[in-house]
PDB file of C-alpha atoms and ligand atoms in Angstrom:
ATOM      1  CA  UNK Z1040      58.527 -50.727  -1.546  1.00  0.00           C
ATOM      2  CA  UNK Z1041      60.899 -54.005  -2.080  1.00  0.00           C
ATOM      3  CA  UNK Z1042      59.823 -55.726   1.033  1.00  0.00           C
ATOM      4  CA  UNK Z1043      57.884 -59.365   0.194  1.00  0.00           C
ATOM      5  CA  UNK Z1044      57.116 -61.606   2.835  1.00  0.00           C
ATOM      6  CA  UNK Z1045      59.071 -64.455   2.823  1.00  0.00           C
ATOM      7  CA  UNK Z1046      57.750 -67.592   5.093  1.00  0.00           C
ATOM      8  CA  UNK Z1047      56.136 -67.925   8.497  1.00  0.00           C
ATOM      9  CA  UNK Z1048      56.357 -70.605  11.044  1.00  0.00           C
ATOM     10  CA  UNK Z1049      56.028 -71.750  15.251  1.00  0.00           C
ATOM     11  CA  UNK Z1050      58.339 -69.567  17.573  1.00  0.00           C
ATOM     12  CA  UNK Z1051      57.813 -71.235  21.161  1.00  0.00           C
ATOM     13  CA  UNK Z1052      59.782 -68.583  23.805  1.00  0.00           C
ATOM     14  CA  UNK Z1053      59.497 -68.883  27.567  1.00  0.00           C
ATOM     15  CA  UNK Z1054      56.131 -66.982  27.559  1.00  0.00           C
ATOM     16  CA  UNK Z1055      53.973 -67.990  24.406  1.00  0.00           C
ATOM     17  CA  UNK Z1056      54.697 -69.639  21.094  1.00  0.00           C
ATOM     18  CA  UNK Z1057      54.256 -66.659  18.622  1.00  0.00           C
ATOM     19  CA  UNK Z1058      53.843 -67.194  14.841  1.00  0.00           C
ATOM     20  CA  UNK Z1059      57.653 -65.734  13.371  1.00  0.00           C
ATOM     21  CA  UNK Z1060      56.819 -64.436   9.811  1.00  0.00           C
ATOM     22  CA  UNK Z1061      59.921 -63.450   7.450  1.00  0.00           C
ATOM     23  CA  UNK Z1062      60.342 -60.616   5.407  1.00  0.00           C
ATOM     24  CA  UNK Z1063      62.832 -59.257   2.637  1.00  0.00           C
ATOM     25  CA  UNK Z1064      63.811 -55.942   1.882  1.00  0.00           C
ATOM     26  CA  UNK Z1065      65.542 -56.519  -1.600  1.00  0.00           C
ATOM     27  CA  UNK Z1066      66.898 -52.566  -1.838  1.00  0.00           C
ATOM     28  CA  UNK Z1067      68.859 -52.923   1.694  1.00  0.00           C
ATOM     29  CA  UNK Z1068      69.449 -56.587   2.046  1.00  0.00           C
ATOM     30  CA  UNK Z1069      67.802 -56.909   4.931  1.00  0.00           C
ATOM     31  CA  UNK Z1070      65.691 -58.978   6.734  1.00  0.00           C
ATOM     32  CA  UNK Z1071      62.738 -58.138   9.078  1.00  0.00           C
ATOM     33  CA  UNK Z1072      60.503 -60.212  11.598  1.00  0.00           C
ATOM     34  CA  UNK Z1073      57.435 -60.134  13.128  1.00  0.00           C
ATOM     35  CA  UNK Z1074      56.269 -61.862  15.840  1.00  0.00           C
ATOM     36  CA  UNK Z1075      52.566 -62.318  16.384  1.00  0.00           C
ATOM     37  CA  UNK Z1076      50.052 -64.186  18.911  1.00  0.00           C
ATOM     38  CA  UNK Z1077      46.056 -64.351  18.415  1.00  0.00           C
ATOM     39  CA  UNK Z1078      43.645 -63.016  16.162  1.00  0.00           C
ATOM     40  CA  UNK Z1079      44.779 -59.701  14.729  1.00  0.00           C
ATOM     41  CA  UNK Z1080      42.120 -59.674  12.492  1.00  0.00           C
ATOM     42  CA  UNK Z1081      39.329 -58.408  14.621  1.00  0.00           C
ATOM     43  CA  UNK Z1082      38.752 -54.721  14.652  1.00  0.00           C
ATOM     44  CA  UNK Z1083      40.301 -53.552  18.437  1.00  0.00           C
ATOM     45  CA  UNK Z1084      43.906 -52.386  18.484  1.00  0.00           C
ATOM     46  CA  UNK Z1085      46.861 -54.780  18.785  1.00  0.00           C
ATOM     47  CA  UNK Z1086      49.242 -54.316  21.057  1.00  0.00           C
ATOM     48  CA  UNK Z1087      52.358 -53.841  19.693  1.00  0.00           C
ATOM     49  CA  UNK Z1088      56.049 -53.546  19.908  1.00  0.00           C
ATOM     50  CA  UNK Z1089      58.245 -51.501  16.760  1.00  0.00           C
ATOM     51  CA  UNK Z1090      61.894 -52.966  18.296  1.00  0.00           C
ATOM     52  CA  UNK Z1091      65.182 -51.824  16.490  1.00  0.00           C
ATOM     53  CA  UNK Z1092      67.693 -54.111  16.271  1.00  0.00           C
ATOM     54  CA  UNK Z1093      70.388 -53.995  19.186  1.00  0.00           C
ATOM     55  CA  UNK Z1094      72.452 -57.104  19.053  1.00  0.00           C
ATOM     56  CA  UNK Z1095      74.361 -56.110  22.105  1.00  0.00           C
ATOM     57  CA  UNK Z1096      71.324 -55.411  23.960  1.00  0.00           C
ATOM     58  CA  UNK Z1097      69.291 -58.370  22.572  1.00  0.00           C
ATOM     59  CA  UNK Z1098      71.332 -60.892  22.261  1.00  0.00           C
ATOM     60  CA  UNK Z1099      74.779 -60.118  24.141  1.00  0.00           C
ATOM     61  CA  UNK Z1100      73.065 -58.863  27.207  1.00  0.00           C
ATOM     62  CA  UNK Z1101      74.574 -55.234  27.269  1.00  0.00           C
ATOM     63  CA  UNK Z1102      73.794 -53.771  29.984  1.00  0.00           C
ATOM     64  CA  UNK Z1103      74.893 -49.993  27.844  1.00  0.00           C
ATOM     65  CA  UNK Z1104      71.177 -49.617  26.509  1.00  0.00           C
ATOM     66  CA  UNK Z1105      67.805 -50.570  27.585  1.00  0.00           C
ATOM     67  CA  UNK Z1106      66.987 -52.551  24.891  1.00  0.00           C
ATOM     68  CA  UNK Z1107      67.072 -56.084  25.465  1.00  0.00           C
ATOM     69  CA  UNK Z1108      64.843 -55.416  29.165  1.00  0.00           C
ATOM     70  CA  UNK Z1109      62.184 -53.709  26.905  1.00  0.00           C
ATOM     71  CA  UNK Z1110      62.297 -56.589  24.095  1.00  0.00           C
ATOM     72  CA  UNK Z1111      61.566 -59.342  27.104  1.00  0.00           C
ATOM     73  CA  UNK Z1112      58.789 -57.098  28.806  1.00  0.00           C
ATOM     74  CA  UNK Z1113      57.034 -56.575  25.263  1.00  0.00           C
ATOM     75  CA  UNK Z1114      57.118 -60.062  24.636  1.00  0.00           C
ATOM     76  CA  UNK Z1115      55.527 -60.732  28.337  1.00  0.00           C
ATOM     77  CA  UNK Z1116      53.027 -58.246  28.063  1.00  0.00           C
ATOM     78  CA  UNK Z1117      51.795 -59.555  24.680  1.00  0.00           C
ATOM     79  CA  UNK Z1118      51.960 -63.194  25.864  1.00  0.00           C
ATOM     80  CA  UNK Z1119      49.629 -61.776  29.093  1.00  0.00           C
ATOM     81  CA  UNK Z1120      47.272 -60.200  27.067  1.00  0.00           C
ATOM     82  CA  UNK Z1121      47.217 -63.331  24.766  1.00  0.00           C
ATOM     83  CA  UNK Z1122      47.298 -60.960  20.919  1.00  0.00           C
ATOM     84  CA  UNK Z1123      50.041 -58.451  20.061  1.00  0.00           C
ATOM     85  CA  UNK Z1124      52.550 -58.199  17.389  1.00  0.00           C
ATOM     86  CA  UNK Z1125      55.901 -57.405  17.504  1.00  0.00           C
ATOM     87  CA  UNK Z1126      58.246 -56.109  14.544  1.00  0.00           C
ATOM     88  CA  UNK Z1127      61.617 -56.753  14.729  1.00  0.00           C
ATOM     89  CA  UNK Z1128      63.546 -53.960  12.686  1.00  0.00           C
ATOM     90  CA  UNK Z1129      66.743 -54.673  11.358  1.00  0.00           C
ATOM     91  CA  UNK Z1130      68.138 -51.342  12.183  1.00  0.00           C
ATOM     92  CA  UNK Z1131      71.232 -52.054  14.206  1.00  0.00           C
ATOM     93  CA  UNK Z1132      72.555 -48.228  16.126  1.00  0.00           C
ATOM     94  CA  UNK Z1133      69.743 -46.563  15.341  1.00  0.00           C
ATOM     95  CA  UNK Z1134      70.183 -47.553  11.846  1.00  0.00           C
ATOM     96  CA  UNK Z1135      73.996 -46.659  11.979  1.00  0.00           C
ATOM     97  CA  UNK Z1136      74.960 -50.302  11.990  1.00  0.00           C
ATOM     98  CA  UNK Z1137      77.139 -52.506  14.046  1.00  0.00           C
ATOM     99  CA  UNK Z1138      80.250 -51.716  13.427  1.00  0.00           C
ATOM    100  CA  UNK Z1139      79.600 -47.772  13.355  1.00  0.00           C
ATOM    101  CA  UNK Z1140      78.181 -48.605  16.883  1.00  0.00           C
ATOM    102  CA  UNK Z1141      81.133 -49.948  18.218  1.00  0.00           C
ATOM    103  CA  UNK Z1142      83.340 -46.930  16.844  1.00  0.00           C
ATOM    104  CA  UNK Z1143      79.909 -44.863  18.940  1.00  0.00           C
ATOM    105  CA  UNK Z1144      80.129 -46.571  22.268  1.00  0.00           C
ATOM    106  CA  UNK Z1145      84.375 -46.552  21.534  1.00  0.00           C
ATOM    107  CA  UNK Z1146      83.412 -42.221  21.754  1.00  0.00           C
ATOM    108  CA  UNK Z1147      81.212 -43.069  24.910  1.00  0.00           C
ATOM    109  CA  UNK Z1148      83.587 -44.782  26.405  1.00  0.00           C
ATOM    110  CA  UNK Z1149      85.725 -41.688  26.502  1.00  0.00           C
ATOM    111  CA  UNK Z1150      83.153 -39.237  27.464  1.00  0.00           C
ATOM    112  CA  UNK Z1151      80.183 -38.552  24.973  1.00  0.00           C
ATOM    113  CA  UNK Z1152      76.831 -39.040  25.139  1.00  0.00           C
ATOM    114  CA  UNK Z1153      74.941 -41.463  22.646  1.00  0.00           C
ATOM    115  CA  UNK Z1154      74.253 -38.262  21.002  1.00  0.00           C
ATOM    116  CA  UNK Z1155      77.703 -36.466  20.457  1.00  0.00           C
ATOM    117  CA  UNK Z1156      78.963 -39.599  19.433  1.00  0.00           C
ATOM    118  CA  UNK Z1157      76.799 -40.189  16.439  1.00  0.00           C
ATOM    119  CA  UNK Z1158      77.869 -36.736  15.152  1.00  0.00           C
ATOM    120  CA  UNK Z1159      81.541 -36.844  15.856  1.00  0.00           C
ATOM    121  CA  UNK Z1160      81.345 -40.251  13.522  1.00  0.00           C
ATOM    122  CA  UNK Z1161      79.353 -37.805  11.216  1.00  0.00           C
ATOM    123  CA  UNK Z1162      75.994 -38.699  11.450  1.00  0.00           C
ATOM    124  CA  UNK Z1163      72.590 -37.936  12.424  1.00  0.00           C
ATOM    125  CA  UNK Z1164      71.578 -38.514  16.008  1.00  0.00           C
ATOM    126  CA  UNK Z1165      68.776 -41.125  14.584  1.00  0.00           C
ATOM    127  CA  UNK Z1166      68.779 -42.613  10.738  1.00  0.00           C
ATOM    128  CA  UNK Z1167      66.100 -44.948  11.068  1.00  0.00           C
ATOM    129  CA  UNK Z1168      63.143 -45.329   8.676  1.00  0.00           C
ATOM    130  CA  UNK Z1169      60.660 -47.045   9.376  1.00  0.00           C
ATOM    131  CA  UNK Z1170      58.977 -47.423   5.959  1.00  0.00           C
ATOM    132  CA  UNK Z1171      58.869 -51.206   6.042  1.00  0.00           C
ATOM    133  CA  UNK Z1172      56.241 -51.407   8.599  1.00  0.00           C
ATOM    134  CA  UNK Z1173      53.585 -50.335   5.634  1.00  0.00           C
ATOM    135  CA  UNK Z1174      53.743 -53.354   3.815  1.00  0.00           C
ATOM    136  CA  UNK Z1175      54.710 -55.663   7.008  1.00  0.00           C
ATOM    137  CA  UNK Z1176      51.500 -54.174   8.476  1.00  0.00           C
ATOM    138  CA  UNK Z1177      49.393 -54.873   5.913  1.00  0.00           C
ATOM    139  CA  UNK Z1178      50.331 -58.214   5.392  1.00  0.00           C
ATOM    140  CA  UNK Z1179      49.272 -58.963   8.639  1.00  0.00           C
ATOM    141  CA  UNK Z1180      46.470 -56.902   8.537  1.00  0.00           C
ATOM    142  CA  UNK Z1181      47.365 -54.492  11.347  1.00  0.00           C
ATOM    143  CA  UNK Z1182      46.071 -50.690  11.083  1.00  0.00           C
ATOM    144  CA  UNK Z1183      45.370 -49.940  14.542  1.00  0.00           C
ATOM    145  CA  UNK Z1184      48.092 -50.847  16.991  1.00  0.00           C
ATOM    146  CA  UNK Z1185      48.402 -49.952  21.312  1.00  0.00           C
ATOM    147  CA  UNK Z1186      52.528 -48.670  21.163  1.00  0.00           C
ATOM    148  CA  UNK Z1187      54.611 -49.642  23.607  1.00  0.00           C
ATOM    149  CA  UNK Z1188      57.374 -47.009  23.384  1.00  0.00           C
ATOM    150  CA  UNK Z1189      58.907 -44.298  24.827  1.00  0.00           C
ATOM    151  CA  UNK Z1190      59.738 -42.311  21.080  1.00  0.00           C
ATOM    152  CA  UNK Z1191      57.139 -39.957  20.104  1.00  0.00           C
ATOM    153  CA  UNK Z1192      59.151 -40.120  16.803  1.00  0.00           C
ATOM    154  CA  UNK Z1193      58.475 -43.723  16.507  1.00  0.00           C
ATOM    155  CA  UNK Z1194      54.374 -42.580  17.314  1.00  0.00           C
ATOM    156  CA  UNK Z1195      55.223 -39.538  14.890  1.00  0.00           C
ATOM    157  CA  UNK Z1196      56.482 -41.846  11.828  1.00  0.00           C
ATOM    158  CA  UNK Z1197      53.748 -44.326  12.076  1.00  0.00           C
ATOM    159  CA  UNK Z1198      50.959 -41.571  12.058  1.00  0.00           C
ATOM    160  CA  UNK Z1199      52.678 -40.281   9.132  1.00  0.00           C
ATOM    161  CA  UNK Z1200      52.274 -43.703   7.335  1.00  0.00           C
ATOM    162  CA  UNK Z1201      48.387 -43.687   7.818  1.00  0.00           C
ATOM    163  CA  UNK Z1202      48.931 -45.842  10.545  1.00  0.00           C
ATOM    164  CA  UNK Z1203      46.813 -45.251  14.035  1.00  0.00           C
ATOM    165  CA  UNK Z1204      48.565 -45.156  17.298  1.00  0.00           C
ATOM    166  CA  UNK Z1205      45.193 -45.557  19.153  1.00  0.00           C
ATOM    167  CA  UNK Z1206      47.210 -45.415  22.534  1.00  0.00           C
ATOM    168  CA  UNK Z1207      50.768 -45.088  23.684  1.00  0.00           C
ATOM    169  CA  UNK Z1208      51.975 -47.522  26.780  1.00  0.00           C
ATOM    170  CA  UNK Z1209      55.168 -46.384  28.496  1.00  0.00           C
ATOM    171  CA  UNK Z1210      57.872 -49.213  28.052  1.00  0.00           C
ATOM    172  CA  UNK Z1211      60.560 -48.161  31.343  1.00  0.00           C
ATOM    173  CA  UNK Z1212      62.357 -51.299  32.126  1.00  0.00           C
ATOM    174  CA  UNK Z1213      65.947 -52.141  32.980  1.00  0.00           C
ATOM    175  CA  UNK Z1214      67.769 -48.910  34.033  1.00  0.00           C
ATOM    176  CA  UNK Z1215      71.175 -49.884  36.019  1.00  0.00           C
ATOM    177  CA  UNK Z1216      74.279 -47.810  36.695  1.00  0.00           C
ATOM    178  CA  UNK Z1217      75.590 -48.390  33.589  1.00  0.00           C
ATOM    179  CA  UNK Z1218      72.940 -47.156  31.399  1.00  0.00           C
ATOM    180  CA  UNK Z1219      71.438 -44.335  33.237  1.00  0.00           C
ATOM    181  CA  UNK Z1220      73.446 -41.711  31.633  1.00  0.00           C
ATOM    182  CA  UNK Z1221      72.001 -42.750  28.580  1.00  0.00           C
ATOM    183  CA  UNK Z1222      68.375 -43.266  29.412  1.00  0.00           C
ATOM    184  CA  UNK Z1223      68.899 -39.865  30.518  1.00  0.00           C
ATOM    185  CA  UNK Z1224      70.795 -38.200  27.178  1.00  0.00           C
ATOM    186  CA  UNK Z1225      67.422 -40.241  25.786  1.00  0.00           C
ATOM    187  CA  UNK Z1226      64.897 -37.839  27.367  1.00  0.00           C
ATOM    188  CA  UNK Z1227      66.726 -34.900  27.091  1.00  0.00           C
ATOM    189  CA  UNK Z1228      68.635 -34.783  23.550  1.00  0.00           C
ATOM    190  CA  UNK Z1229      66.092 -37.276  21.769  1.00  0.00           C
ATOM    191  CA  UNK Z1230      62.898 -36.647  23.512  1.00  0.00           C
ATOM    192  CA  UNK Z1231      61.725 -40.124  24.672  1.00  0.00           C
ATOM    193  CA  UNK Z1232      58.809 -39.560  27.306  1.00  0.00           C
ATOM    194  CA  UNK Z1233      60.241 -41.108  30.437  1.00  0.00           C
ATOM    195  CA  UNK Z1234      62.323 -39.988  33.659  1.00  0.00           C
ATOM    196  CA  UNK Z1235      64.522 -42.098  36.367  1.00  0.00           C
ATOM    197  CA  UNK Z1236      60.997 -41.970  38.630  1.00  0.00           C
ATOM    198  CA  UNK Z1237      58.852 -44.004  35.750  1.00  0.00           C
ATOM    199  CA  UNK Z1238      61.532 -47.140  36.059  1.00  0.00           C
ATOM    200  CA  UNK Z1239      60.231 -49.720  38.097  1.00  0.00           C
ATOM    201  CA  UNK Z1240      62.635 -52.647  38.964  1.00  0.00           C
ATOM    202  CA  UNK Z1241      60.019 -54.970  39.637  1.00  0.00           C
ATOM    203  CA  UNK Z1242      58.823 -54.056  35.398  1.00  0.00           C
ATOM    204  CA  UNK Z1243      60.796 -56.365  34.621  1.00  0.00           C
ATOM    205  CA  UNK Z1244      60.327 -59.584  37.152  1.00  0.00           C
ATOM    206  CA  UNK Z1245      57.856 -62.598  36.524  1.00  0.00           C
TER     207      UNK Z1245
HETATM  208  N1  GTP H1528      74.027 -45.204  17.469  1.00  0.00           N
HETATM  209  C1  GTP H1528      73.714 -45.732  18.643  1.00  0.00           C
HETATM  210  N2  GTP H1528      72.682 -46.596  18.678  1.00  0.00           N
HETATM  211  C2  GTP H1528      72.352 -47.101  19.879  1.00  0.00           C
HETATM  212  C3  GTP H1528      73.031 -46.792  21.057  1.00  0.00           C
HETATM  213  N3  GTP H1528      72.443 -47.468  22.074  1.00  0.00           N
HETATM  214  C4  GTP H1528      71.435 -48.184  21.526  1.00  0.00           C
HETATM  215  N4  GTP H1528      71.378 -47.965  20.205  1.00  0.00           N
HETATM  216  C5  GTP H1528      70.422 -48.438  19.209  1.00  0.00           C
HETATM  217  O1  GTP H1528      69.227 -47.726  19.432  1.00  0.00           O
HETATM  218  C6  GTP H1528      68.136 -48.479  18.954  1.00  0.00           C
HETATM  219  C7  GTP H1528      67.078 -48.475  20.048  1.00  0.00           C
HETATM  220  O2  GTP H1528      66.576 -47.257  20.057  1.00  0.00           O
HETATM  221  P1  GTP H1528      66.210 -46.483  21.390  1.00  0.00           P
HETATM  222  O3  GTP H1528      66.309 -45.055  21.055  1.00  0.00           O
HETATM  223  O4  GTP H1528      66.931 -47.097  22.545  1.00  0.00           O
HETATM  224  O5  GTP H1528      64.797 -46.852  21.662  1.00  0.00           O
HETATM  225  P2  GTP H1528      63.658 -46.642  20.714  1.00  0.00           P
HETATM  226  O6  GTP H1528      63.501 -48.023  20.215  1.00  0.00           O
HETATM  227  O7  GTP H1528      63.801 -45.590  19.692  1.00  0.00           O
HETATM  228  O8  GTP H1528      62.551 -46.116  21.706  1.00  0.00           O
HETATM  229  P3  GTP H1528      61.636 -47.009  22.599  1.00  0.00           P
HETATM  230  O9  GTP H1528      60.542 -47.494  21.711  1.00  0.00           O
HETATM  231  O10 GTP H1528      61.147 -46.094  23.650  1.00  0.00           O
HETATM  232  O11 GTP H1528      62.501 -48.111  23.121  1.00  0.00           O
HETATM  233  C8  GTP H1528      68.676 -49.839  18.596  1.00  0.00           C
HETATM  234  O12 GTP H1528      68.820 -49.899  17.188  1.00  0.00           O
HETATM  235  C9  GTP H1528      70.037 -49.866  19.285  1.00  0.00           C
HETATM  236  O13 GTP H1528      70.983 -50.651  18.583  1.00  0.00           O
HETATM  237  C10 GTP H1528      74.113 -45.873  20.986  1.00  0.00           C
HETATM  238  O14 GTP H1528      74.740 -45.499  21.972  1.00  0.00           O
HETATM  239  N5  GTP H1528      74.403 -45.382  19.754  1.00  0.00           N
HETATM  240 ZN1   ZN H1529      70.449 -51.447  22.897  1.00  0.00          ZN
END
């Protein structure tokens, strides 16, 4: 693996003031976070967060996706429960990239699902690997982590890195009009464990 942590410093946000560590992935080019808050190094699970990269979502407030709701409410929950760790994956589109995600939501736009987009634009429905985590794990001595996701593939690809998924916590937050149609292409066509009846509005208040 070419990832090598990089540097680590303060990150004060609106709920706690996490420790931002940097690392390198000299294959791809890219670079990965983590956020993390308390002592990870005692034996019980950390709660934690494996986040893809939406820009849109994230940053741009897109209301398309889910994705920027669920990165606030991971960050709240692991500033309530005072330790937690949060990796921040550089995998824009479901590792499809920006640009490619544009030319996805262009397809939407006109009719397909997140889905049939992907594989008009030839390909796969989800290209993410997740391999990084290993060594970002280990550097900060995480092996036993409480998932807040909806992806069993996400549970599925950390098992399959030796890493234990002692529990998975449900992360529904931030379904609107506009992304309901894809929340629900989500559970059927990718299998996310969730349904219109597990989002709560008030999930994501205080
Ligand atoms: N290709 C593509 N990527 C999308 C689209 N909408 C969101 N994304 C990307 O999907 C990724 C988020 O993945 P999701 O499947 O929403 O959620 P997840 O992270 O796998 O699952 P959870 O842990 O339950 O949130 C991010 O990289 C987003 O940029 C879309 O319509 N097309
Ligand atoms: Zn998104």
């Amino acid at each position: 693996m070419s990832l090598r942590f990089v540097a680590s410093s303060r990150l004060p946000t609106p709920w706690a003031t996490f420790t931002m560590h940097g690392f390198e992935d000299s294959e791809t080019g890219k670079e990965h976070l983590a956020l993390t808050l308390g002592d990870l190094e005692e034996d019980q699970a950390v709660l934690a967060r494996v986040h893809s990269e939406c820009l849109t979502g994230d940053a741009l407030f897109s209301l398309r996706c889910d994705c920027g709701f669920q990165l606030q409410e991971a960050l709240k929950r692991i500033a309530k429960e005072g330790r937690g760790a949060l990796l921040y994956l550089r995998q824009e589109g479901r590792g499809i990239g920006l640009l490619n995600k544009i030319r996805a939501y262009h397809l939407q736009d006109a009719g397909a699902d997140t889905v049939e987009a992907n594989e008009r634009l030839g390909f796969a429905a989800d290209l993410r690997d997740y391999s990084m985590l290993i060594p970002m794990l280990k550097h900060l001595n995480i092996q036993k982590v409480r998932l807040m996701t909806n992806n069993p593939r996400k549970v599925a690809a950390l098992e399959n890195y030796g890493l234990q998924v002692e529990e998975r916590l449900p992360l529904t937050t931030g379904m609107n009009p506009h992304n309901a149609g894809y929340l629900d292409t989500k559970a059927s066509k990718l299998g996310h464990m969730m349904s219109a009846d597990d989002f709560n509005p008030k999930d994501s208040e205080d």
